[in-house]
Coordinates of C-alpha atoms and ligand atoms in Angstrom, one line a residue:
X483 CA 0.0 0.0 0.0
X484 CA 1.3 3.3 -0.9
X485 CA 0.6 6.6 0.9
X486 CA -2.2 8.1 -2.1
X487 CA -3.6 5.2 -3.2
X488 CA -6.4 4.9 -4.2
X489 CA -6.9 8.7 -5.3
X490 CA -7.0 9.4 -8.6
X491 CA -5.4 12.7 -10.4
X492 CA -6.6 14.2 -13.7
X493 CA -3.2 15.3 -14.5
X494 CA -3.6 18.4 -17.1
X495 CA 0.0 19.7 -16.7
X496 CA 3.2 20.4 -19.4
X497 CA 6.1 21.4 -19.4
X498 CA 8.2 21.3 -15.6
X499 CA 6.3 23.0 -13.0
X500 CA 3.0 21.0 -13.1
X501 CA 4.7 17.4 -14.4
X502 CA 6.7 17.8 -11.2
X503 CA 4.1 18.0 -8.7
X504 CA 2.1 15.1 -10.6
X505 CA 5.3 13.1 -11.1
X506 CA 5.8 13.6 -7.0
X507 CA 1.8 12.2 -6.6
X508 CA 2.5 9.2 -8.7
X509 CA 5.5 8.3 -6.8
X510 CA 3.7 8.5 -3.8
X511 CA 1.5 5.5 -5.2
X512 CA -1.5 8.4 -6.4
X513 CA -3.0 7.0 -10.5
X514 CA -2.0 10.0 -12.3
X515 CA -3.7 10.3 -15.7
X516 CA -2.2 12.7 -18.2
X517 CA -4.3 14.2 -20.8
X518 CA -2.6 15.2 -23.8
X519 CA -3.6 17.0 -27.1
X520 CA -3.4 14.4 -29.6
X521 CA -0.6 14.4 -32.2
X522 CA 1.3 16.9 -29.7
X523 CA 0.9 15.9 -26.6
X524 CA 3.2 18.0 -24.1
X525 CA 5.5 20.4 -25.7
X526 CA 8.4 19.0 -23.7
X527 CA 8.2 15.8 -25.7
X528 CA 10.1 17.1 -28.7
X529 CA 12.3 19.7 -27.0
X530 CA 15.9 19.4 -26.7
X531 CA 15.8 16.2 -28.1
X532 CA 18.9 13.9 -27.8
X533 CA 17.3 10.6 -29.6
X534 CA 15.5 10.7 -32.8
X535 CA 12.1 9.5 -32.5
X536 CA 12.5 9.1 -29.0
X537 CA 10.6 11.8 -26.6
X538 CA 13.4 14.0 -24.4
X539 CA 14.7 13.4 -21.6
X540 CA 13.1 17.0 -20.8
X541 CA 10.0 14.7 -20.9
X542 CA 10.6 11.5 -19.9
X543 CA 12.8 12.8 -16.1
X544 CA 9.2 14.6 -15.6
X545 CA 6.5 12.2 -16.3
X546 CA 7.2 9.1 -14.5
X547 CA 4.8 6.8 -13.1
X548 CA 2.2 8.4 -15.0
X549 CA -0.7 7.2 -17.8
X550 CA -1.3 9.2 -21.1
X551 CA -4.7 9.6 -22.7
X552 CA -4.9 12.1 -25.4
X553 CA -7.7 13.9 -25.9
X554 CA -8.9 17.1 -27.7
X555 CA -10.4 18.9 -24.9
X556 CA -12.1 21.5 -27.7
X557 CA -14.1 19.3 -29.1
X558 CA -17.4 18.1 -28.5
X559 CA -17.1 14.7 -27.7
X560 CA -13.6 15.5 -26.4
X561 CA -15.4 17.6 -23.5
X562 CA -17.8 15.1 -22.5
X563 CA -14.9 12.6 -22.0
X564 CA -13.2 14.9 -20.0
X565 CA -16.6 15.7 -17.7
X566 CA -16.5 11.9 -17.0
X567 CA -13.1 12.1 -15.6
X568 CA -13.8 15.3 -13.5
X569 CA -16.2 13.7 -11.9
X570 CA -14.2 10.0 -11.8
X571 CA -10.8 12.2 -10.7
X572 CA -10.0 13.4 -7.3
X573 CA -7.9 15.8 -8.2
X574 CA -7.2 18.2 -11.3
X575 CA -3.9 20.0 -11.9
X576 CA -3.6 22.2 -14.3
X577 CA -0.5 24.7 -15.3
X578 CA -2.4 26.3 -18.4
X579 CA -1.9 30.1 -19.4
X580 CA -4.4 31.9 -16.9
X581 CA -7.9 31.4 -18.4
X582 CA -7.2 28.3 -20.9
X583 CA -9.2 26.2 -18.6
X584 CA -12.2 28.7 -18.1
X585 CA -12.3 29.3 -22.4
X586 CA -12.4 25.1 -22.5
X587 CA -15.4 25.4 -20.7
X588 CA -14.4 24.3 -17.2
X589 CA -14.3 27.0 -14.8
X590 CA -14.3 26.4 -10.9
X591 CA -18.1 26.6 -10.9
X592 CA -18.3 24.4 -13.5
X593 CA -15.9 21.8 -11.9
X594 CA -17.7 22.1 -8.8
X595 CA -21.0 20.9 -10.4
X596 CA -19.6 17.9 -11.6
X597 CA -17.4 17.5 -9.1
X598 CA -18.3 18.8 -5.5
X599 CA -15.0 16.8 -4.3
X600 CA -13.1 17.7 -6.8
X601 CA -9.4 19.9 -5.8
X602 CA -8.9 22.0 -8.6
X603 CA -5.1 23.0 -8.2
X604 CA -3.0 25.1 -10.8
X605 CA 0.1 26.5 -10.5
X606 CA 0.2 29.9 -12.5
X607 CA 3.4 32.5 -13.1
X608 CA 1.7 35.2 -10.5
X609 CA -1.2 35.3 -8.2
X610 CA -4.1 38.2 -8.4
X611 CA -2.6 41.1 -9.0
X612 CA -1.2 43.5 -11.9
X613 CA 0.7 40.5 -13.6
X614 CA -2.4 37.4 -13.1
X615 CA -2.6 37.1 -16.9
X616 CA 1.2 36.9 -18.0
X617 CA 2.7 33.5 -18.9
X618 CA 5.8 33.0 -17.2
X619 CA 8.7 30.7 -17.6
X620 CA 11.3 29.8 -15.7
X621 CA 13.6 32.6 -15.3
X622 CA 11.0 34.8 -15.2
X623 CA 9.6 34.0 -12.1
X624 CA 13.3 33.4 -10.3
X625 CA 13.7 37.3 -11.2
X626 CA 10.4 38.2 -10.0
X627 CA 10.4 36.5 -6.7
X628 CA 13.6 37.9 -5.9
X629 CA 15.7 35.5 -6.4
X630 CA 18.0 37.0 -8.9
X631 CA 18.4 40.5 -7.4
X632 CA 20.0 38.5 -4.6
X633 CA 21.9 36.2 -6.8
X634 CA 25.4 37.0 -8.0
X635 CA 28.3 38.9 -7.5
X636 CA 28.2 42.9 -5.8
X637 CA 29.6 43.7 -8.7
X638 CA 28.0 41.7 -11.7
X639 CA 24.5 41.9 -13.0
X640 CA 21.7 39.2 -11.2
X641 CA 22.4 36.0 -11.8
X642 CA 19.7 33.1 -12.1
X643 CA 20.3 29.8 -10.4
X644 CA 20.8 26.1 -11.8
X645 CA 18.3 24.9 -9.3
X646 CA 15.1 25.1 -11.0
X647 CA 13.1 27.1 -8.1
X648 CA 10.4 28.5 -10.5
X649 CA 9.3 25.1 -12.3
X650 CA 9.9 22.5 -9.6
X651 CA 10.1 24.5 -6.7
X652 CA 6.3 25.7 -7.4
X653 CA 5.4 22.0 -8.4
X654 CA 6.5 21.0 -4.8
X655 CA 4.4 24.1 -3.1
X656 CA 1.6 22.4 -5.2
X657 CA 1.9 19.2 -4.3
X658 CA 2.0 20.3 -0.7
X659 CA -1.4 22.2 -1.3
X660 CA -2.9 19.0 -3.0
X661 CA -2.1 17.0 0.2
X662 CA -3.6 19.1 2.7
X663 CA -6.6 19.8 0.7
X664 CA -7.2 15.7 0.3
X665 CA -6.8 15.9 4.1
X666 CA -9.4 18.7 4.9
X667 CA -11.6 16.6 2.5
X668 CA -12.1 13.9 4.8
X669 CA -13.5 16.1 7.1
X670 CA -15.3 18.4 5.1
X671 CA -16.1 16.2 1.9
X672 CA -15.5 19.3 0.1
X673 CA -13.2 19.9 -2.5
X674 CA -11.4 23.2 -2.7
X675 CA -9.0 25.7 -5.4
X676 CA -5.4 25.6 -4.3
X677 CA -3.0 27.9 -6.2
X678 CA 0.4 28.2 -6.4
X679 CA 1.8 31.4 -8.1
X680 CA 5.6 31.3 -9.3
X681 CA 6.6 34.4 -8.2
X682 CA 5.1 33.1 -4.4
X683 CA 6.7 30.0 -4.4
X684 CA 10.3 31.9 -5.6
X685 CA 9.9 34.0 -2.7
X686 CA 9.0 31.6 0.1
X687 CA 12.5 30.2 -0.9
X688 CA 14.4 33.5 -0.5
X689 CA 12.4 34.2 2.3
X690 CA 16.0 35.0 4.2
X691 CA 16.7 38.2 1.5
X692 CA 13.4 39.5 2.9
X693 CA 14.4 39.3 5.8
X694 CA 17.6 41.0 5.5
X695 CA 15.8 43.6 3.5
X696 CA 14.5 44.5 6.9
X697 CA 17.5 44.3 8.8
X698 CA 18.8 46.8 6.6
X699 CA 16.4 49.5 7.2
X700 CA 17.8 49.3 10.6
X701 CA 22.3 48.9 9.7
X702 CA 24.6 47.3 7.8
X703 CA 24.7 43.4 7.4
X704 CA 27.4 42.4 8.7
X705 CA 28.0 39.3 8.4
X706 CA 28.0 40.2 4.4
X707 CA 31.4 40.2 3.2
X708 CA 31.3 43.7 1.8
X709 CA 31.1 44.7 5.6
X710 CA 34.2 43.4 6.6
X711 CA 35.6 45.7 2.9
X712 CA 34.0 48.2 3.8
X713 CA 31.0 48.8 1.0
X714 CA 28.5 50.5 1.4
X715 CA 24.9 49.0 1.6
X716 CA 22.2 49.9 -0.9
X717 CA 18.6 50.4 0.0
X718 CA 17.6 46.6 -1.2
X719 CA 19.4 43.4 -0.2
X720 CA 22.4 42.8 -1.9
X721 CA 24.1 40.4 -4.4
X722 CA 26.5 38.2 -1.8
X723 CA 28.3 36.3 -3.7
X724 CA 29.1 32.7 -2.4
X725 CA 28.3 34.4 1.6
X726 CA 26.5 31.8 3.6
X727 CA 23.1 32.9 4.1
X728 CA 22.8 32.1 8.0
X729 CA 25.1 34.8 9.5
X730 CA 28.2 31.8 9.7
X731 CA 31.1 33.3 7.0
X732 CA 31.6 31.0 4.4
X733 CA 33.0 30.6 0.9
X734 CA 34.1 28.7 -1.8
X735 CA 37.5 27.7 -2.0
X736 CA 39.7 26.1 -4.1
X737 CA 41.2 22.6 -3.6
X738 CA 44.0 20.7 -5.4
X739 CA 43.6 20.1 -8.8
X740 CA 41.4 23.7 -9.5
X741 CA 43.9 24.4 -12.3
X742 CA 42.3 21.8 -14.7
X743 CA 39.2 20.9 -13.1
X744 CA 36.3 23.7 -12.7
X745 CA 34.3 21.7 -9.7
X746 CA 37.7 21.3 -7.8
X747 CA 36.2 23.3 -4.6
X748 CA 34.9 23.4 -1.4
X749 CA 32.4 25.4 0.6
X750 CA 33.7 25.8 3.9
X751 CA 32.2 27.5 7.0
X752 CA 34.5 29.6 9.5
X753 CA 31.7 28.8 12.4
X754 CA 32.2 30.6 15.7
X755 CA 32.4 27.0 17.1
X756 CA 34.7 25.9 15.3
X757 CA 37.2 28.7 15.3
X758 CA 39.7 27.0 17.2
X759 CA 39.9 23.9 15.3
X760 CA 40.0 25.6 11.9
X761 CA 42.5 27.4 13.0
X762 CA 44.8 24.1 14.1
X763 CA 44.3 22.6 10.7
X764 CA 45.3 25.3 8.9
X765 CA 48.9 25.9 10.6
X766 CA 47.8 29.0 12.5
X767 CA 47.4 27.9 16.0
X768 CA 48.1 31.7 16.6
X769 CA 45.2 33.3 15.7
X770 CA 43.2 31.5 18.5
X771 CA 44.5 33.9 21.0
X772 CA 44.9 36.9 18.9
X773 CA 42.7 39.5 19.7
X774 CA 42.3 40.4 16.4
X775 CA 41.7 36.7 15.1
X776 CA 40.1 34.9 18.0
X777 CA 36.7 36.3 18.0
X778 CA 33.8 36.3 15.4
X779 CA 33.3 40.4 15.3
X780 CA 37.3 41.0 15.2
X781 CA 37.3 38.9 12.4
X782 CA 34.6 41.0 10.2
X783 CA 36.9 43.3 8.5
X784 CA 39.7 40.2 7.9
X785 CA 37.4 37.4 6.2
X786 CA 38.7 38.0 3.2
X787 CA 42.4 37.6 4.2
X788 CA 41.3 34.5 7.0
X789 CA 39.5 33.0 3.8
X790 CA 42.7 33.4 1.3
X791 CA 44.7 31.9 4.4
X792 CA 42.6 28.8 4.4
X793 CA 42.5 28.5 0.7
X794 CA 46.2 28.1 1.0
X795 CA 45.3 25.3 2.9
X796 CA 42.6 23.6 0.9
X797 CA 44.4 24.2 -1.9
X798 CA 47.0 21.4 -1.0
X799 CA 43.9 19.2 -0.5
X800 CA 41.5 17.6 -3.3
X801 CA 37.6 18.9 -2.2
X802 CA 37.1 15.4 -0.4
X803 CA 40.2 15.2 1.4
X804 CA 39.0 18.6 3.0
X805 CA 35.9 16.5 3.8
X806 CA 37.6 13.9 5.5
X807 CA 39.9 15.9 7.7
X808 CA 37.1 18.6 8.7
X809 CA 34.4 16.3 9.5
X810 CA 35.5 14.6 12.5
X811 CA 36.2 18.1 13.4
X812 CA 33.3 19.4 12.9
X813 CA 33.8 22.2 10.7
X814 CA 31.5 22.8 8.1
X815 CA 32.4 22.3 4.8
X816 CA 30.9 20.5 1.4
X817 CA 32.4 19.2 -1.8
X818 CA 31.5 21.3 -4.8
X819 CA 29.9 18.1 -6.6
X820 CA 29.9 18.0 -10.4
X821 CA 26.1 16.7 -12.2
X822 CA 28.6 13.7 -13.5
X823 CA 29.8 12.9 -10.0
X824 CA 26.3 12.6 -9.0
X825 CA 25.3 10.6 -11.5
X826 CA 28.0 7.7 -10.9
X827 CA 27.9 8.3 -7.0
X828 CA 26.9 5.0 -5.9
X829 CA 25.4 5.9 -2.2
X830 CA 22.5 8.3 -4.4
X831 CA 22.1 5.1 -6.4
X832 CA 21.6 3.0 -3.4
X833 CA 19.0 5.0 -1.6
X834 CA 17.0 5.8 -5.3
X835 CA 18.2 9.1 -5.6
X836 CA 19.6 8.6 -9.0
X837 CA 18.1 5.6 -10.9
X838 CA 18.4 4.2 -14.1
X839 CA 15.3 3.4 -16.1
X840 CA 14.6 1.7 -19.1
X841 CA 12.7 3.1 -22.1
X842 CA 11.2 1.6 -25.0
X843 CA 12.1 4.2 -27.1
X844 CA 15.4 5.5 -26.1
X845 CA 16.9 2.8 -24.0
X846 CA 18.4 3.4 -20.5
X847 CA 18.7 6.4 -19.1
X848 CA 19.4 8.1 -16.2
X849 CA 16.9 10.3 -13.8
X850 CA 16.5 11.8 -10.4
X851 CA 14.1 9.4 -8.4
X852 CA 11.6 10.4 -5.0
X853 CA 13.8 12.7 -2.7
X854 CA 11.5 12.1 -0.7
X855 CA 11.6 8.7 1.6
X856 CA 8.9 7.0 3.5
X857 CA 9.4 3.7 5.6
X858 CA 6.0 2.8 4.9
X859 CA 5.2 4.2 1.2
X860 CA 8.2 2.5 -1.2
X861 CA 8.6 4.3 -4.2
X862 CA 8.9 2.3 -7.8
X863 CA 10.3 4.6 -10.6
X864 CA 8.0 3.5 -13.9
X865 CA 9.1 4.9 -17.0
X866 CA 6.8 8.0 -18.5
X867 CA 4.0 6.7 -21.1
X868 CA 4.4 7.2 -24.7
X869 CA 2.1 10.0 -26.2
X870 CA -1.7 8.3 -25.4
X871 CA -0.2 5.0 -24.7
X872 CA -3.0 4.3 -22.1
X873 CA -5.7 5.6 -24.0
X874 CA -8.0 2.7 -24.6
X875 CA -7.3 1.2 -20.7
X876 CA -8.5 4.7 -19.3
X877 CA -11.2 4.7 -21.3
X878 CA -12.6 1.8 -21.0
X879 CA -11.2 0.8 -17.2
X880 CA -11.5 4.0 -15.8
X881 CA -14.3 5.7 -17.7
X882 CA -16.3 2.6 -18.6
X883 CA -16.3 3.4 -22.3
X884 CA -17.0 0.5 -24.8
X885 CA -15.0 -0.7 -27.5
X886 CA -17.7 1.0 -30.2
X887 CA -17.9 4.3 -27.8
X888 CA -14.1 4.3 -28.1
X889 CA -14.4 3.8 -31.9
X890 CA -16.8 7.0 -32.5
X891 CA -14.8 8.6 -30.1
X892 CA -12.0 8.5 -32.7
X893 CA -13.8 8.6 -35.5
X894 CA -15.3 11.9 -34.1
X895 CA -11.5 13.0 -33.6
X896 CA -11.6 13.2 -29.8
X897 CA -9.0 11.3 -29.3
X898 CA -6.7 9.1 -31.7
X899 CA -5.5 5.9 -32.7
X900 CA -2.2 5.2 -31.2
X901 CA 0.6 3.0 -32.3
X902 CA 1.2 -0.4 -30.5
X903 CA 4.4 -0.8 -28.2
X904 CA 6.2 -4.2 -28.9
X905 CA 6.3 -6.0 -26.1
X906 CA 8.9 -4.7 -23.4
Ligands
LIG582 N1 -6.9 19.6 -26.3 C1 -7.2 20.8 -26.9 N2 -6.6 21.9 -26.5 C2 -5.7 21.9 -25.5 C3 -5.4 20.7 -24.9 C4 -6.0 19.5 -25.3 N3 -5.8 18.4 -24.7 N4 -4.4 21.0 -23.9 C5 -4.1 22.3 -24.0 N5 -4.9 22.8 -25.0 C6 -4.9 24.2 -25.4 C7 -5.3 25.2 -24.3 O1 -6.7 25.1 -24.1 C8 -4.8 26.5 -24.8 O2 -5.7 27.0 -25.8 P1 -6.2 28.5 -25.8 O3 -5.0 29.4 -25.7 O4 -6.9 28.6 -27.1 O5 -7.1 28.7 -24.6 C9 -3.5 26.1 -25.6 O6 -3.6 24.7 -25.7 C10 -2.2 26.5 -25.1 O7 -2.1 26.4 -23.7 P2 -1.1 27.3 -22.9 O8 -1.1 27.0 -21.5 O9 -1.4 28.8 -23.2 O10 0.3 26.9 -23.6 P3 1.5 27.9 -24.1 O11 2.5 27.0 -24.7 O12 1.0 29.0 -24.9 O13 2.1 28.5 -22.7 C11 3.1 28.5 -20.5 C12 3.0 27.8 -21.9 C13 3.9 27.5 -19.7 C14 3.8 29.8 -20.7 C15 1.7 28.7 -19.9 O14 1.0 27.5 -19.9 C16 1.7 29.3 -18.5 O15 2.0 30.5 -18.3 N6 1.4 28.4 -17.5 C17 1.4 28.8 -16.2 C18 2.7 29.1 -15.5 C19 3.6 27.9 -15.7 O16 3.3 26.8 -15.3 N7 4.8 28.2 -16.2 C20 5.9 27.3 -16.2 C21 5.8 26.2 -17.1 S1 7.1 25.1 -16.6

């Protein structure tokens, strides 16, 4: 038994923010149902593609453990099947432009007739407001929630980040939404709207800049390393570099090896509590009783020359030989880890972090499974379906269609005959 089973989720998402939060419902044993225009099906399927013929990995790391029906929700008998799975479904996400779900013909009202128990969840770029009917991407949303005014360098322009904040950060916020609305349900029996705006979600997770916004209006940050050089602060919060964010100096070093290899660094944390030890390991067991070394506000204005000190250090080190030695000391640091040397790290592979799965299409691949871990909800990562592949068995399991009602449905162009796998 896994943790959703049983409920069942209309998914009506594309591209990377709503596909995450569906993916995340699958793998926590939810029967996600993807509805997809037929002949095109989600954009993602064809971008950035690697294998001829074969949908991208764009898709496939995004839709696992999911069915696809296509269906052409703008046609007549295209709508009706998609009534019978609003009210089948316990759950509809949607990550449309704001408005494509109301000009199909299925606003909230309408949803709710059909479907008093029905959670209607979309993610959308921003909520009500100036802005509620822009598409947004991406980027867009990481330099609308603040996240790239606060990313970079002091002296470079804003910077957006690997980590894909917008997309599957706001999937996660969703999913978190869906759960606790299937929970109120059981008491109330009611379904309800949950809504997760980009630019919301990108700001919950810089929630510290705001907060350091604030602590500006009333001085200088200084644990910020233009403090300790003696910049001025603006009116908003600054870029800060690689500064940690928790008030701890930290940066990002260089380790043995830095020369030839551009993930040959470490983060490492000067922490108050720590101070002493650092200072051993590095081969300057005087600045431990140096007035102007041995405590954390002394040290302000000399980070940058205590930082360069250590580098000297780590530099004689690879980044996991600083591991090694720091650990048992305590001191906070952490490998700069390169996307290959997580893919062929075997602990990630062990716990189902990183998996390999096997495509009909493309062959084996590589993908990020559940991050999530539950002693008593196992997660098995299935391959994503092929454009419509579980079109027939939804109809006809799910919605009770029979083999003639599936037949006009085609021939009326609702949906569409789709080729046979070989067996796998
Ligand atoms: N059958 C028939 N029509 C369908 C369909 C189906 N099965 N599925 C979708 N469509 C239609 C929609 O109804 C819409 O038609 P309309 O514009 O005539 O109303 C059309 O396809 C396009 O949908 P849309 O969402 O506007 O796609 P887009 O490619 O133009 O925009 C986004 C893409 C991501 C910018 C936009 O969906 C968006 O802003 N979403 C919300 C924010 C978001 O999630 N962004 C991040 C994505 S990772």
């Amino acid at each position: 038994m896994k943790a959703l089973e049983g409920v069942k989720i209309l998914d009506f998402t594309h591209v990377q923010s709503g596909p995450t939060c569906t993916q995340l419902l699958g793998w926590f044993g939810a029967d996600v149902i993807k509805v997809e225009r037929p002949g095109v099906g989600d954009a993602t399927r064809k971008q950035l593609v690697d294998v001829e013929g074969a949908d991208s990995l764009y898709f496939t790391m995004l839709n696992h453990n999911k069915r696809s029906i296509t269906l052409n929700t703008k046609n007549a008998k295209g709508k009706e099947v998609l009534e019978r799975l609003v009210k089948k479904c316990d759950v509809l996400v949607e990550n449309f432009a704001p408005g494509a779900l109301d000009r199909m013909g299925f606003t909230w009202e309408r949803i709710q007739e059909l479907n008093p128990r029905m959670i209607m969840a979309s993610v959308k770029g921003f909520g009500p407001g100036p802005y509620a009917d822009c598409k947004v991407y991406e980027n867009v949303a990481q330099c609308a929630g603040g996240s790239a005014s606060t990313t970079g360098f002091l002296d470079g322009p804003p910077v957006v980040t690997g980590a894909q904040i917008g997309d599957t950060g706001t999937g996660l916020h969703l999913a978190i939404g869906i759960i606790a609305a299937l929970f109120q349900r059981e008491k109330t029996g009611r379904g309800q709207k949950v809504l997760a705006p980009m630019q919301d979600g990108v700001l919950n997770l810089c929630r510290v800049k705001l907060r350091d916004q604030q602590r500006l209006e009333r001085g200088a940050l200084e644990e910020y390393s233009q403090f300790g050089e003696g910049i001025p602060f603006g009116e908003a919060t600054p870029r800060a570099g690689n500064d940690s964010g928790g008030g701890q100096p930290g940066r990002i070093l260089k380790c043995k090896g830095w020369e030839t290899d551009p993930n040959s660094y470490t983060y490492f944390i000067t922490q108050a509590a720590a101070w002493e030890k650092i200072c051993d390991v590095i081969g300057k067991p005087e600045w431990k009783d140096d007035p102007d070394y041995a405590k954390p506000r002394a040290r302000l204005d000399k980070l940058t020359h205590i930082f360069e000190t250590i580098e000297q250090w780590t530099m004689t080190k690879t980044k996991f030989e600083v591991m090694e030695i720091c650990n048992p000391l305590d001191i906070p640091v952490g490998p700069i880890l390169s996307m290959k040397e997580l893919a062929e790290d075997p602990s990630l592979r062990e716990t189902g972090t990183i998996v390999e799965v096997d495509h009909p299409e493309r062959g084996k691949y590589l993908t990020v499974g559940c991050p999530i871990k539950m002693s008593d909800s196992e997660v098995t990562v299935v391959r994503s379906p092929l454009l419509g592949e579980h079109t027939e068995e939804v109809l006809s399991a799910v919605l009770g269609y029979s083999a003639e009602e599936i037949a006009e449905l085609k021939e009326a162009g609702a949906t569409e005959v789709v080729k046979k796998l070989a067996a796998e």
